[in-house]
Short mmCIF file of C-alpha atoms in Angstrom, two decimals:
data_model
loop_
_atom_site.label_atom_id
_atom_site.label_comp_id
_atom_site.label_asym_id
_atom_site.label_seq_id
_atom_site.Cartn_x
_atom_site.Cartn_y
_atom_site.Cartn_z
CA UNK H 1 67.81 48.48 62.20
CA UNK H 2 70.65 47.20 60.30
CA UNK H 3 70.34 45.57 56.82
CA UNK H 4 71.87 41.91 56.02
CA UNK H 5 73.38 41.35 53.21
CA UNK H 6 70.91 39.98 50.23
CA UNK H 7 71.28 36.22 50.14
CA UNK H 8 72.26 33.08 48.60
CA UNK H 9 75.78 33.95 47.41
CA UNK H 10 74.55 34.55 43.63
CA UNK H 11 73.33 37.79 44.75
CA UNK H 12 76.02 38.66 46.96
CA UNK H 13 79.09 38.54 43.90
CA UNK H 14 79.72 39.21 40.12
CA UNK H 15 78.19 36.56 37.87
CA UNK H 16 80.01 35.29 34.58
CA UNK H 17 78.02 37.41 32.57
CA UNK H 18 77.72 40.54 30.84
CA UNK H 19 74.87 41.76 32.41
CA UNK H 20 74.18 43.84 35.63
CA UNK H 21 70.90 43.88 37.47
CA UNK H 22 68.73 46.58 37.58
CA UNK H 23 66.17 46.86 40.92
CA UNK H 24 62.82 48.66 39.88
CA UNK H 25 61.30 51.19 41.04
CA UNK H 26 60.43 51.59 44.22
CA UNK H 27 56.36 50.94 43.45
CA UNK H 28 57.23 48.38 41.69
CA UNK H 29 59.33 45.30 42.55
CA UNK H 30 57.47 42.77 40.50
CA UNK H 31 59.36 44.58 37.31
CA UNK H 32 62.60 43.34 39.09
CA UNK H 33 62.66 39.49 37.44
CA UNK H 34 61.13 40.41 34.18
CA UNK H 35 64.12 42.99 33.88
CA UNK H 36 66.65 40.73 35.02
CA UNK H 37 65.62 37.58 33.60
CA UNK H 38 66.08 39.65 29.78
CA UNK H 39 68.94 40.97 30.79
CA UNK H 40 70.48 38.07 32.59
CA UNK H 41 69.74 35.86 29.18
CA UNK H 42 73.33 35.05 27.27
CA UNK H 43 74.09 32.76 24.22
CA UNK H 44 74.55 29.34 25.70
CA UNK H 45 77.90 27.52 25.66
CA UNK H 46 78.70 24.92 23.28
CA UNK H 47 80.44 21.76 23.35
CA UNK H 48 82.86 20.39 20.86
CA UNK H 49 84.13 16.72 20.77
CA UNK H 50 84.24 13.73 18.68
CA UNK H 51 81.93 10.53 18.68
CA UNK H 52 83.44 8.03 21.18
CA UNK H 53 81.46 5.09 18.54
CA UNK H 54 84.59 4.27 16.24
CA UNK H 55 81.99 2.21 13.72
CA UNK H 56 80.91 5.68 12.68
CA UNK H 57 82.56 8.68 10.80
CA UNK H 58 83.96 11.10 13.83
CA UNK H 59 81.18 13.33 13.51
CA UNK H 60 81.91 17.13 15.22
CA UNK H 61 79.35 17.98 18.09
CA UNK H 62 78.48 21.42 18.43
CA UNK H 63 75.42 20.80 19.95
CA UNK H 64 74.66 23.95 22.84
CA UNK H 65 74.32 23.02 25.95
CA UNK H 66 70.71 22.79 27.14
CA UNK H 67 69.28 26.10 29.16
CA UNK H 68 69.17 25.98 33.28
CA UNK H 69 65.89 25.82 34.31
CA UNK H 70 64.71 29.29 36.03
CA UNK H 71 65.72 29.15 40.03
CA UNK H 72 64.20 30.58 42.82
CA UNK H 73 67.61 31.69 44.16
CA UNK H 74 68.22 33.89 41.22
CA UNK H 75 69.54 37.11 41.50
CA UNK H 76 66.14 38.75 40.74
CA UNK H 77 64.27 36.47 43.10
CA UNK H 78 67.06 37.54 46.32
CA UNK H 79 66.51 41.24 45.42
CA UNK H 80 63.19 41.56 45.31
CA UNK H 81 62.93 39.36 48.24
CA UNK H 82 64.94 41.89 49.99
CA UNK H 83 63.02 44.50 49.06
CA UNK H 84 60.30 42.91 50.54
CA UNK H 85 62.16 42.69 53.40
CA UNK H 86 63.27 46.53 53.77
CA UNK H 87 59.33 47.37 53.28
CA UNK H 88 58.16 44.72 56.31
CA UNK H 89 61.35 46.56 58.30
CA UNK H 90 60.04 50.08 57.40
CA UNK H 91 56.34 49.12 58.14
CA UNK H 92 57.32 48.44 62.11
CA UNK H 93 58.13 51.89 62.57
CA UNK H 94 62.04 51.76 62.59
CA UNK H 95 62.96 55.55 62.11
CA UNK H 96 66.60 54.97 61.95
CA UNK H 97 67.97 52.27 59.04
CA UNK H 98 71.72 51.58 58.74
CA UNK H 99 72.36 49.88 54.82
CA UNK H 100 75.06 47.95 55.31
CA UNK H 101 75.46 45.20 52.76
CA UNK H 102 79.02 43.74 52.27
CA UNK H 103 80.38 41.80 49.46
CA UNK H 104 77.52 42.20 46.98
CA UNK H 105 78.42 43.40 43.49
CA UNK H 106 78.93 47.09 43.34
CA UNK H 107 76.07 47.75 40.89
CA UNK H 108 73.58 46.15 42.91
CA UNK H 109 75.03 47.68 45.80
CA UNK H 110 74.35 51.20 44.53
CA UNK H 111 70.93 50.60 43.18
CA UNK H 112 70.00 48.55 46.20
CA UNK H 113 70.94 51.64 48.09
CA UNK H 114 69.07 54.37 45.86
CA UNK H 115 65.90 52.05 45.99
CA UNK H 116 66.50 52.09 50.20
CA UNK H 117 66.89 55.55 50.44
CA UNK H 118 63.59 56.10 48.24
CA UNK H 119 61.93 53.87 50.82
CA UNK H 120 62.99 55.21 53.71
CA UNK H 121 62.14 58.89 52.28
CA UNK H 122 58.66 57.38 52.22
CA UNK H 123 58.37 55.88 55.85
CA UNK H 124 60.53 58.83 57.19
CA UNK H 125 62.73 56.99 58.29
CA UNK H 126 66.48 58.54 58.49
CA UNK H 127 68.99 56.60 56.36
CA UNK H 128 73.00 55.89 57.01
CA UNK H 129 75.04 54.32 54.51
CA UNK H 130 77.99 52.06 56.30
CA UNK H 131 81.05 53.82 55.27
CA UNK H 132 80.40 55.03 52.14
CA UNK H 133 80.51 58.97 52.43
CA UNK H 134 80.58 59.74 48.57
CA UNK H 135 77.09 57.81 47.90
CA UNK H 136 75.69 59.19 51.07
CA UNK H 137 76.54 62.88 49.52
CA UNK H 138 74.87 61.86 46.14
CA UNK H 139 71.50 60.27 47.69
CA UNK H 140 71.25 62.44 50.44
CA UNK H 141 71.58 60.36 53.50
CA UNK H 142 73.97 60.40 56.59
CA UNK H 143 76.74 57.53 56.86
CA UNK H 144 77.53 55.40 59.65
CA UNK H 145 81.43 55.17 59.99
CA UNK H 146 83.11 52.00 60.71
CA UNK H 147 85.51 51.77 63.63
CA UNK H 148 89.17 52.12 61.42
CA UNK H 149 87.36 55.01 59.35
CA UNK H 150 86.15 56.99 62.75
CA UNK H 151 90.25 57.01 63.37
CA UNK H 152 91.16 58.09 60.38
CA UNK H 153 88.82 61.12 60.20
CA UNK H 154 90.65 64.36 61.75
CA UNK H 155 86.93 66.13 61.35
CA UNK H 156 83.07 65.63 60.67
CA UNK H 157 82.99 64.67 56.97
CA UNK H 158 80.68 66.93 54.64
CA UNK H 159 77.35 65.73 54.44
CA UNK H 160 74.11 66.62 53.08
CA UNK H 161 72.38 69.63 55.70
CA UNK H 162 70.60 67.49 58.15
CA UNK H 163 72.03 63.77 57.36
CA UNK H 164 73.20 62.19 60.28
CA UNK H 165 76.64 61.06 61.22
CA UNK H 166 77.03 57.91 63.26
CA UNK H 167 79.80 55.30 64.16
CA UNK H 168 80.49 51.75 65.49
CA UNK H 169 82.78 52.36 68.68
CA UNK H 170 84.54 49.63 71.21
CA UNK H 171 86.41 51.12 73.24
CA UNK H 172 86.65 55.17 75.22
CA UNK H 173 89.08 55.89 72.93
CA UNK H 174 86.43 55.70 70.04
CA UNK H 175 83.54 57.46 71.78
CA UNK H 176 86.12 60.65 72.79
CA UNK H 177 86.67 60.59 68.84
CA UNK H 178 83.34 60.15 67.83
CA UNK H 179 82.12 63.15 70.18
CA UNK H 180 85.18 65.10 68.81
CA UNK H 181 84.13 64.77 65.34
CA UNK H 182 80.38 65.72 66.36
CA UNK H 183 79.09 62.61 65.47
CA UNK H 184 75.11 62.39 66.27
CA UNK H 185 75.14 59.02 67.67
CA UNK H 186 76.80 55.52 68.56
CA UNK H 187 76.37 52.39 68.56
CA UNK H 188 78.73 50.54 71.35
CA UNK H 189 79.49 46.76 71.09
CA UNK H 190 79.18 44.38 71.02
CA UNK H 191 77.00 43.21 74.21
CA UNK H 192 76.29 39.87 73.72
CA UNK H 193 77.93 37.28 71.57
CA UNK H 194 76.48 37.39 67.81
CA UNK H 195 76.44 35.45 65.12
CA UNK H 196 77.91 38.19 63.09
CA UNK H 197 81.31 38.35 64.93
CA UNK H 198 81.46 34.48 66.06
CA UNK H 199 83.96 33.48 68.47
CA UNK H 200 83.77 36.75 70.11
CA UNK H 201 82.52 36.94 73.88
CA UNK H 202 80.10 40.24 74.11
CA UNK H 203 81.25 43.15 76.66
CA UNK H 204 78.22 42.44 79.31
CA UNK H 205 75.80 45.40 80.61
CA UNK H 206 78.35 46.48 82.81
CA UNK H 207 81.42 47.35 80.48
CA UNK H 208 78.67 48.65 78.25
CA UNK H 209 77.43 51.47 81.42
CA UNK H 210 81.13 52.54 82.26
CA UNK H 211 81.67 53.15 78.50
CA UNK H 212 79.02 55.15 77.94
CA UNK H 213 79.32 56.94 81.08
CA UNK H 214 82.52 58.53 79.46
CA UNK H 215 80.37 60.44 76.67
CA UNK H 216 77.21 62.66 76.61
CA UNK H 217 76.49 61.42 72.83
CA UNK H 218 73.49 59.30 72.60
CA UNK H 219 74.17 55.28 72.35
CA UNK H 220 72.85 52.49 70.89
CA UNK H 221 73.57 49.01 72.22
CA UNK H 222 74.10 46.29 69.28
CA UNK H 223 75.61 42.77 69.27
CA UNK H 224 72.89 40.12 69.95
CA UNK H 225 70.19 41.98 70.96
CA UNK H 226 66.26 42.88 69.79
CA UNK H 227 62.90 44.56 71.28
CA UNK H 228 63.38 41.98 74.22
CA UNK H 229 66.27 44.10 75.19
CA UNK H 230 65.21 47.30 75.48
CA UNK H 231 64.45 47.72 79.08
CA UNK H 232 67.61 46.23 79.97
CA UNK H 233 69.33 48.72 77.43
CA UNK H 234 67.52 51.38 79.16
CA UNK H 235 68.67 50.61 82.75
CA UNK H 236 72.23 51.10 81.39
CA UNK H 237 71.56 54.35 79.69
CA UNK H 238 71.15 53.34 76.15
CA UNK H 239 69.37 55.18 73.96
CA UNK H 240 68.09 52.47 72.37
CA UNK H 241 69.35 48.64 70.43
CA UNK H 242 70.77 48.65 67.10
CA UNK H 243 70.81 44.92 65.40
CA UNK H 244 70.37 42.60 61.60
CA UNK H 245 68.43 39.32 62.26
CA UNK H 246 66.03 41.04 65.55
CA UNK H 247 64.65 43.97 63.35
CA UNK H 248 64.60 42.81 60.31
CA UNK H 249 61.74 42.58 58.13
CA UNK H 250 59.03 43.00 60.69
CA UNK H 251 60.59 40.90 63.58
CA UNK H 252 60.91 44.07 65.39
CA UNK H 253 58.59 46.73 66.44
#
């Protein structure tokens, strides 16, 4: 499984304030909007003008603007309703989680990812982090390595003893590379047309089998697929389907 990116967009970049927001502990997510909504809080603005009435004395306003009502789209609410999400994910049995969130603020990011990696220690499920090697060292985890990154490496980065090492590969070229660098796994893609990469026409079953053919690594088909897919992933040798919107939070078993 392969993690979306928390939604609507006030979750997913830095808001004009001061504050950062801070996911709870793992046991407890419900701490998540009482945290953020103190920390979140800052002094309203004010506004500053004159009295359009011209009978009266020009009187200075400096009245503060009145206070949004909460929202259900608020940072806090997205998280924990991630979180949610990850847990329903984790709860299907999915023993291999890629967290791959693009765009979101980089303190969520890492706490989002230390909270994930507590999770998945629980489920035992193995984690990868998308790219980020550094983080992956710190928690623990293995990484999954984009396609520029996989040609950039001249050798297996240093992980954590026993984290995984994956990548997203396209073409032979990038699964010779990928089983040069020792990498555990693949995933090879995309198969169908997805909503992720739109525009793009998928490979078909058939480009997918002659790729794979070319390595002995184990592979993962991705790009519009779920469960559905399996037997047709297995005719062609996958080892399996990799995918966001099929296997997340419990759509998948």
């Amino acid at each position: 499984a392969i993690t979306p990116t928390p939604t609507p967009a006030a979750a997913v970049a830095p808001v004009a304030t001061p504050a950062t927001l801070a996911v709870p502990a793992p046991d407890n997510p419900a701490t998540l909007v009482a945290s953020a909504r103190a920390t979140l809080a800052a002094p309203p603005p004010c506004r500053s003008g004159y009295s359009r009435d011209h009978t009266r004395n020009h009187t200075r306003e400096d009245k503060p603007a009145p206070a949004a009502p909460p929202s259900a789209t608020a940072p806090e609410a997205t998280a924990a309703s991630w979180l949610t999400g990850l847990d329903a994910t984790l709860a299907t049995g999915i023993t291999r989680l890629q967290f791959r969130v693009p765009g979101i603020a980089p303190t969520l990011y890492h706490e989002l990812a230390t909270a994930t990696a507590e999770r998945c220690r629980r489920a035992g499920a193995a984690l990868l982090l998308n790219a980020d090697i550094p983080l992956a060292r710190e928690l623990g985890t293995g990484v999954h390595l984009r396609a520029s990154q996989l040609a950039a490496l001249n050798g297996r980065p240093p992980l954590t003893e026993g984290a995984l090492l994956a990548a997203s590969c396209h073409t032979a070229a990038d699964l010779e590379h990928a089983a040069r660098l020792g990498c555990d796994f693949v995933v090879l893609g995309a198969v169908k047309p997805t909503a992720t990469h739109p525009g793009e026409p998928g490979i078909g079953w058939e480009a997918f089998a002659a790729l794979r053919e070319s390595v002995s690594l184990p592979v993962y088909a991705i790009g519009g697929l779920g469960p559905e897919d399996m037997d047709d992933a297995r005719r062609q040798g996958a080892q399996g389907v990799a995918g966001i919107r099929a296997l997340w939070g419990g759509r998948g078993t």
